[in-house]
Short mmCIF file of C-alpha atoms in Angstrom, two decimals:
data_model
loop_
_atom_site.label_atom_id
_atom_site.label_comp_id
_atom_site.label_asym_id
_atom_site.label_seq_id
_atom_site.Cartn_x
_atom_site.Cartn_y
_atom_site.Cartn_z
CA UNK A 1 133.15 125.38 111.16
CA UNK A 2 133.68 122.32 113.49
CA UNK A 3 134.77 119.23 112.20
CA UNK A 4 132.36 116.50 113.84
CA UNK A 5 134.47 112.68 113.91
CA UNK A 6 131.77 109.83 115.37
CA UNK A 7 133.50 106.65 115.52
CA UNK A 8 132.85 103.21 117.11
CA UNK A 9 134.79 102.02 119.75
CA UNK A 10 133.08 98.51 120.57
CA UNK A 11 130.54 96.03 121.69
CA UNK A 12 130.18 94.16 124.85
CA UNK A 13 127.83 91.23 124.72
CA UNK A 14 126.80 89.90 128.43
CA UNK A 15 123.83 87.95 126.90
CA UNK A 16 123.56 86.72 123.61
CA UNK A 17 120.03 87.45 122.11
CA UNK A 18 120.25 83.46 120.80
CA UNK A 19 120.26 80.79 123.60
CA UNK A 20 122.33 78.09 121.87
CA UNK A 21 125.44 79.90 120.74
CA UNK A 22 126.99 83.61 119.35
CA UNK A 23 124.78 86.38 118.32
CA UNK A 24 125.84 87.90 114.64
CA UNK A 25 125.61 91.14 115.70
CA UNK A 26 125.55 94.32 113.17
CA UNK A 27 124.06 98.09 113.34
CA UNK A 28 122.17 99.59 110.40
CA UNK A 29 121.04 103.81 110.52
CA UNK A 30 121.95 106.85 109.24
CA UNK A 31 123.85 110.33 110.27
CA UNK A 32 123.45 113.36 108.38
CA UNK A 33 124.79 117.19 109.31
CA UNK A 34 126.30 120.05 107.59
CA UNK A 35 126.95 118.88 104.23
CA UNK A 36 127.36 115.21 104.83
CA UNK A 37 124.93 112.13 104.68
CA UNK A 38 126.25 108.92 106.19
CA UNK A 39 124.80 105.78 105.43
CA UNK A 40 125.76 103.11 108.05
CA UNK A 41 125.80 99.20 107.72
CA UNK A 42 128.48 97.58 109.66
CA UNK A 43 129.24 93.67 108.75
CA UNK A 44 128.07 90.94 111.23
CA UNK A 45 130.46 90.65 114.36
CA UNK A 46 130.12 87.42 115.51
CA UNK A 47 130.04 87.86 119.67
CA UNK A 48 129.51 85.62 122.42
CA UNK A 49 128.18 86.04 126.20
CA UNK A 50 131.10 88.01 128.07
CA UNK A 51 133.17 89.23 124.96
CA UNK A 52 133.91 92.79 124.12
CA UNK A 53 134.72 92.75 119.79
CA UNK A 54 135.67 95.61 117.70
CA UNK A 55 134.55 96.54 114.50
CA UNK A 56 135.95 95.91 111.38
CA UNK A 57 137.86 99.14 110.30
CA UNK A 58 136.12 99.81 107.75
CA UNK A 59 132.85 99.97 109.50
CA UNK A 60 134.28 102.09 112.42
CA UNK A 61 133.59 106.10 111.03
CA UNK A 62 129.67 106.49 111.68
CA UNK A 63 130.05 110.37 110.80
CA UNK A 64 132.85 112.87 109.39
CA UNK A 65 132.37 116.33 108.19
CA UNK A 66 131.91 120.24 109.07
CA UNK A 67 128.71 121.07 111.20
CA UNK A 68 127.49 124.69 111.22
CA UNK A 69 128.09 126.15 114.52
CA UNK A 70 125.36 125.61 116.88
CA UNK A 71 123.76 122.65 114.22
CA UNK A 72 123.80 119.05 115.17
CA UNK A 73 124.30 115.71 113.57
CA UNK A 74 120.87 113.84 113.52
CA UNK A 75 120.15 110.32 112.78
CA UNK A 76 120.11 106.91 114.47
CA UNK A 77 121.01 103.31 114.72
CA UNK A 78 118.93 99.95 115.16
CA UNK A 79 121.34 97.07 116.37
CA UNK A 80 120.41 93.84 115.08
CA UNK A 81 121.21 89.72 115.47
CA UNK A 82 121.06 88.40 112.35
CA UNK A 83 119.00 85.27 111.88
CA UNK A 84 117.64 85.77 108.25
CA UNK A 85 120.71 85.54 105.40
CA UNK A 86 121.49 88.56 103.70
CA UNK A 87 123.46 88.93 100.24
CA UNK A 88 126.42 91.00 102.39
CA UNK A 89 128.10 90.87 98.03
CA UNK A 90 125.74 93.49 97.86
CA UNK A 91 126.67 95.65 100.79
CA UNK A 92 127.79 98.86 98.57
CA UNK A 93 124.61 98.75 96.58
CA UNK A 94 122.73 98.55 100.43
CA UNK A 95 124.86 101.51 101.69
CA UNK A 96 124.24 103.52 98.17
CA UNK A 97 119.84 103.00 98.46
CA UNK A 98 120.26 103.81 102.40
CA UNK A 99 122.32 106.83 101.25
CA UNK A 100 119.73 108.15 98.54
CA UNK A 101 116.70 107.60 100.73
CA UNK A 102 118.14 109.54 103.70
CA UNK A 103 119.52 112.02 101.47
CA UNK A 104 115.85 112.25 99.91
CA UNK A 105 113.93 112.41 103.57
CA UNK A 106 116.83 115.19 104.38
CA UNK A 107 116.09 117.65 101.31
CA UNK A 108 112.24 117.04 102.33
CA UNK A 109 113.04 118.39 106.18
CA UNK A 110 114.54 121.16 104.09
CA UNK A 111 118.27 120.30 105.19
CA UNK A 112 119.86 117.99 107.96
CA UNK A 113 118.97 121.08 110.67
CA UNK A 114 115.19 120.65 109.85
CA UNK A 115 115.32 116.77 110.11
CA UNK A 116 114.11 114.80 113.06
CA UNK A 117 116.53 112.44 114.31
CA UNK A 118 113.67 109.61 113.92
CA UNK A 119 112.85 110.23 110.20
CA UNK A 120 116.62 109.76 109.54
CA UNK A 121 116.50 106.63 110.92
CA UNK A 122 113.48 105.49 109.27
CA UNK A 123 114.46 106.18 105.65
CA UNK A 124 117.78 104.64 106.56
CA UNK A 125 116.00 101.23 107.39
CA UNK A 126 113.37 101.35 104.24
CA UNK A 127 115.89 102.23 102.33
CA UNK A 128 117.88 99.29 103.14
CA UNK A 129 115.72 97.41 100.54
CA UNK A 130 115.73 94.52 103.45
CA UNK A 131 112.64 95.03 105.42
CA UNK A 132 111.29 91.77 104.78
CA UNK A 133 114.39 89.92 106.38
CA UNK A 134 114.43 92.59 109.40
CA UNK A 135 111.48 91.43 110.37
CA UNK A 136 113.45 87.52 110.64
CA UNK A 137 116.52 89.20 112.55
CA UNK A 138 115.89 90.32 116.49
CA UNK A 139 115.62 94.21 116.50
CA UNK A 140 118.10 95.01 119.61
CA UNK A 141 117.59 98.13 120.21
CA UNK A 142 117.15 101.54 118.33
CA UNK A 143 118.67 104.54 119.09
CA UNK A 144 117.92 108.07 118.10
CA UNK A 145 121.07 110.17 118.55
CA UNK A 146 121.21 114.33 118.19
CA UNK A 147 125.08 115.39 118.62
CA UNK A 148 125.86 119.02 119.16
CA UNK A 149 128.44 120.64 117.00
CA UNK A 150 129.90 122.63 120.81
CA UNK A 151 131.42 120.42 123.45
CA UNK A 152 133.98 118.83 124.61
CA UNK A 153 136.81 117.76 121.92
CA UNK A 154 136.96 114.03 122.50
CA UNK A 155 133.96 112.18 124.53
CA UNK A 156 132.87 108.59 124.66
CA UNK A 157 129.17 107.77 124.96
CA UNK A 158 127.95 104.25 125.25
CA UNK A 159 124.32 103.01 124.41
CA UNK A 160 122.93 99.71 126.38
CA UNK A 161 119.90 97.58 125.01
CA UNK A 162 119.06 95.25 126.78
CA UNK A 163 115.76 92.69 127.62
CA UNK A 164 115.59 90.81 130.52
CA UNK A 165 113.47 88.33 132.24
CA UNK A 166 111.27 85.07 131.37
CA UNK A 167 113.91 81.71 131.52
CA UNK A 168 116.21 83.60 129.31
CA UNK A 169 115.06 82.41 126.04
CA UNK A 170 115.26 85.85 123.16
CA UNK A 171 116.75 87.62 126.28
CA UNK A 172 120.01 89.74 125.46
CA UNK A 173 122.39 92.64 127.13
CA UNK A 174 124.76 94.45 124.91
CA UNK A 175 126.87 97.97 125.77
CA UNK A 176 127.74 99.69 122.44
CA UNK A 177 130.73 102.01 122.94
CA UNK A 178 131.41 105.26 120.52
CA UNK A 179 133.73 108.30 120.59
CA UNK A 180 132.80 111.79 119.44
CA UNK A 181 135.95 114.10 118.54
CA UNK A 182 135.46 118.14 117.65
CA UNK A 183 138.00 120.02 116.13
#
């Protein structure tokens, strides 16, 4: 079986979603394939118009395990700014409930290889616990993602949200950069 790495590389801000300073920028989802659930939180990355940051270390691995040949990993991320506090003290208690409620909305789809990408990301989110603050922080952008098992053994992808026009005011542009390795 193929092991499946998914791993940030960064984020490039070229418009800050908040007019009068740095975004707090941070990506909540899930991944799930083979045998292997992934919650994901990353921390807040505080980013600026025309910076590139990295994540913290910690936060990097989005996915790591054996996928059946000719399976994918399924799941998603929403990127957010953060304007409503969170308790981030209770980030491994977060990551646990996203983990059990994906893990519950997998063994409903009868497995990760009956699972839609989108119901991944949606039990990742309500299970989060922190629905009524998402609704405070600007959603960025969502993105469902489906990654085959077969290809190439190292590949970058990048995912751009973006929302443009008016005077600029809740306008933002952000590149997210992430590397898929097979072996």
């Amino acid at each position: 079986m193929p092991n499946l790495k998914i791993e940030l590389i960064d984020v490039t801000c070229r418009d800050t979603e908040d007019i009068t300073g740095a975004d707090d920028f941070y990506l909540m989802g899930a991944l799930a394939g083979g045998a292997v659930t992934k919650a994901i939180l990353t921390r807040p990355i505080k980013i600026n118009n025309r910076q590139t940051k990295t994540f913290r270390p910690e936060d990097t691995v989005l996915f790591e395990g054996e996928i059946p040949e000719g399976q994918s990993v399924k799941g998603g991320l929403k990127a957010y700014d953060e304007d409503a506090a969170k308790d981030w003290t209770k980030y491994g208690d977060t990551i646990k409930k996203i983990t059990s409620a994906v893990s519950a909305a997998v063994s409903a789809a009868g497995g990760p290889h009956g699972a839609i990408a989108g119901t991944i990301l949606s039990a990742a989110v309500t299970g989060s616990g922190w629905l009524a603050t998402l609704d405070k922080d600007y959603l960025l952008g969502t993105t469902e993602l489906e990654i085959s098992a077969t290809g190439p053994s190292m590949e970058e992808r990048s995912w751009v949200m973006s929302k443009k026009g008016g005077s600029g005011w809740s306008t933002w542009d952000y590149t997210l950069r992430y590397r898929i390795t097979r072996s």
